[in-house]
XYZ file of C-alpha atoms in Angstrom:
174
model
C 85.110 95.571 90.222
C 84.198 99.223 90.703
C 85.749 102.658 90.254
C 86.603 104.555 93.421
C 87.587 108.252 93.458
C 89.524 110.040 96.208
C 91.051 113.522 96.549
C 93.239 115.254 99.098
C 95.347 118.328 99.822
C 98.401 118.927 102.002
C 99.943 122.219 103.138
C 103.528 122.022 104.370
C 105.673 124.899 105.637
C 109.297 125.014 106.858
C 110.348 127.450 109.562
C 113.418 128.108 111.695
C 116.166 125.537 111.930
C 114.552 122.140 111.435
C 110.987 123.167 112.205
C 107.987 122.409 110.028
C 104.195 122.302 110.141
C 101.703 120.420 107.969
C 97.944 120.250 107.657
C 95.914 118.234 105.209
C 92.668 116.575 104.439
C 91.135 114.090 102.083
C 87.792 112.788 100.881
C 87.583 109.115 100.012
C 84.961 107.209 97.990
C 83.646 110.437 96.436
C 81.416 108.537 94.036
C 79.984 106.198 96.756
C 80.600 103.075 94.645
C 78.233 100.109 94.687
C 80.078 97.337 96.555
C 77.278 94.748 96.603
C 78.369 91.143 96.218
C 75.352 90.216 94.142
C 74.640 91.463 90.639
C 71.334 93.081 91.543
C 72.437 94.324 94.985
C 72.652 97.972 95.929
C 75.147 98.403 98.771
C 77.102 101.654 98.544
C 80.368 102.435 100.272
C 80.123 105.351 102.708
C 82.206 108.388 101.801
C 85.037 109.009 104.277
C 86.786 112.217 105.202
C 90.056 112.580 107.058
C 92.098 115.495 108.324
C 95.529 115.622 109.909
C 97.921 118.186 111.406
C 101.385 117.930 112.866
C 104.886 119.220 112.781
C 108.304 119.407 114.315
C 109.066 122.024 116.945
C 112.794 122.374 117.744
C 113.447 122.681 121.481
C 117.265 122.627 121.421
C 119.844 121.929 118.732
C 119.397 118.177 119.248
C 115.841 117.753 120.599
C 112.480 118.373 118.921
C 108.834 117.757 119.726
C 106.672 116.127 117.056
C 102.958 116.562 117.836
C 100.284 115.189 115.531
C 96.605 114.407 115.176
C 94.417 112.503 112.715
C 90.614 112.674 112.575
C 88.470 110.367 110.382
C 84.750 109.799 109.826
C 83.051 107.259 107.574
C 79.307 106.816 107.833
C 78.473 106.398 111.515
C 82.080 105.528 112.456
C 84.417 108.171 113.947
C 88.052 107.877 115.076
C 90.801 110.237 116.131
C 94.457 109.581 116.944
C 96.706 112.140 118.607
C 100.029 112.153 120.360
C 103.537 113.448 120.779
C 106.992 112.103 119.975
C 110.298 113.391 121.326
C 113.089 113.299 118.720
C 116.833 113.316 119.404
C 119.165 113.897 116.440
C 122.957 114.040 116.247
C 122.625 116.582 113.369
C 125.541 114.958 111.586
C 126.030 114.405 107.849
C 124.967 110.768 108.351
C 122.099 111.733 110.589
C 121.127 109.322 113.333
C 117.957 110.101 115.258
C 115.828 108.418 117.903
C 112.121 109.008 118.532
C 109.996 107.993 121.479
C 106.436 108.926 122.275
C 102.908 108.082 123.220
C 99.659 108.293 121.254
C 95.994 107.796 122.074
C 93.107 106.591 119.932
C 89.495 107.601 120.548
C 86.547 106.157 118.684
C 82.802 106.052 118.868
C 80.679 103.210 120.028
C 77.312 103.857 118.497
C 75.526 103.089 121.762
C 77.946 104.884 124.145
C 79.488 107.843 122.279
C 83.211 108.652 122.073
C 85.486 106.458 124.200
C 89.203 105.794 124.587
C 90.212 102.727 122.596
C 93.995 102.367 122.917
C 97.221 103.969 124.067
C 100.266 103.375 121.891
C 103.909 103.522 122.978
C 106.276 104.265 120.066
C 110.038 103.966 119.499
C 111.827 104.691 116.220
C 115.371 104.682 114.887
C 116.222 106.955 111.946
C 119.380 106.426 109.894
C 119.882 108.624 106.832
C 116.755 108.018 104.711
C 115.423 104.976 106.608
C 113.261 104.785 109.714
C 112.575 101.570 111.658
C 109.733 101.768 114.158
C 108.328 99.546 116.869
C 105.052 100.338 118.608
C 102.824 98.607 121.106
C 99.077 99.187 121.412
C 97.628 98.865 124.907
C 93.880 98.251 124.765
C 91.997 100.502 127.209
C 88.438 100.026 125.906
C 85.921 97.357 126.856
C 87.803 95.040 124.455
C 90.516 94.810 127.136
C 88.603 91.874 128.646
C 88.935 89.914 125.401
C 92.716 90.321 125.134
C 93.671 90.969 128.796
C 94.753 94.513 127.756
C 97.677 93.000 125.869
C 97.141 94.864 122.594
C 99.614 94.210 119.799
C 103.122 94.971 118.532
C 103.579 96.722 115.185
C 106.781 97.083 113.165
C 107.235 99.704 110.458
C 109.952 100.464 107.920
C 109.896 103.809 106.103
C 112.087 105.154 103.299
C 112.226 108.906 102.696
C 112.777 109.883 99.063
C 115.666 112.336 98.536
C 114.565 115.940 98.873
C 115.722 117.265 95.482
C 113.077 119.970 95.332
C 112.595 120.717 99.014
C 113.682 124.210 99.850
C 112.811 127.345 101.673
C 111.235 130.356 100.006
C 112.143 133.566 101.808
C 109.387 136.152 101.549
C 110.332 139.821 101.631
C 109.247 141.892 104.614
C 108.018 145.417 104.089
């Protein structure tokens, strides 16, 4: 058992009708805890940093673009994910929305530098405060030989907490 300290920040801004932007970062394992399995061992956990940006850019009343990127580094390992979803919403009281998009993952191989690892196809259904997602990873790295480029399916279920305190602050213009 060991203590592990992490810290992060997020900046989030609303703009226009339905648009928003966010940027954030975090540091993980700030104290580099000793994770050795033996009592006298000295194996520390690498600190990890991560940063992410994204948002929603309204294109029409019903369609929006949702770009995003995530960058992470821990010790010698590096990974970045980036992509774009297209979102359709009926903008009704009981909002129903559909998302579809594609994402890419790049990572380093210590002997060959940064390489493409996978391409992910994403589909999501939003209903009120729930979102059900289905994605499929297509392996494009040298691991494709081990799995015949089949990748894997992933299912996600997300609940969005009611936005009691979410609101816009209008700044005066001089």
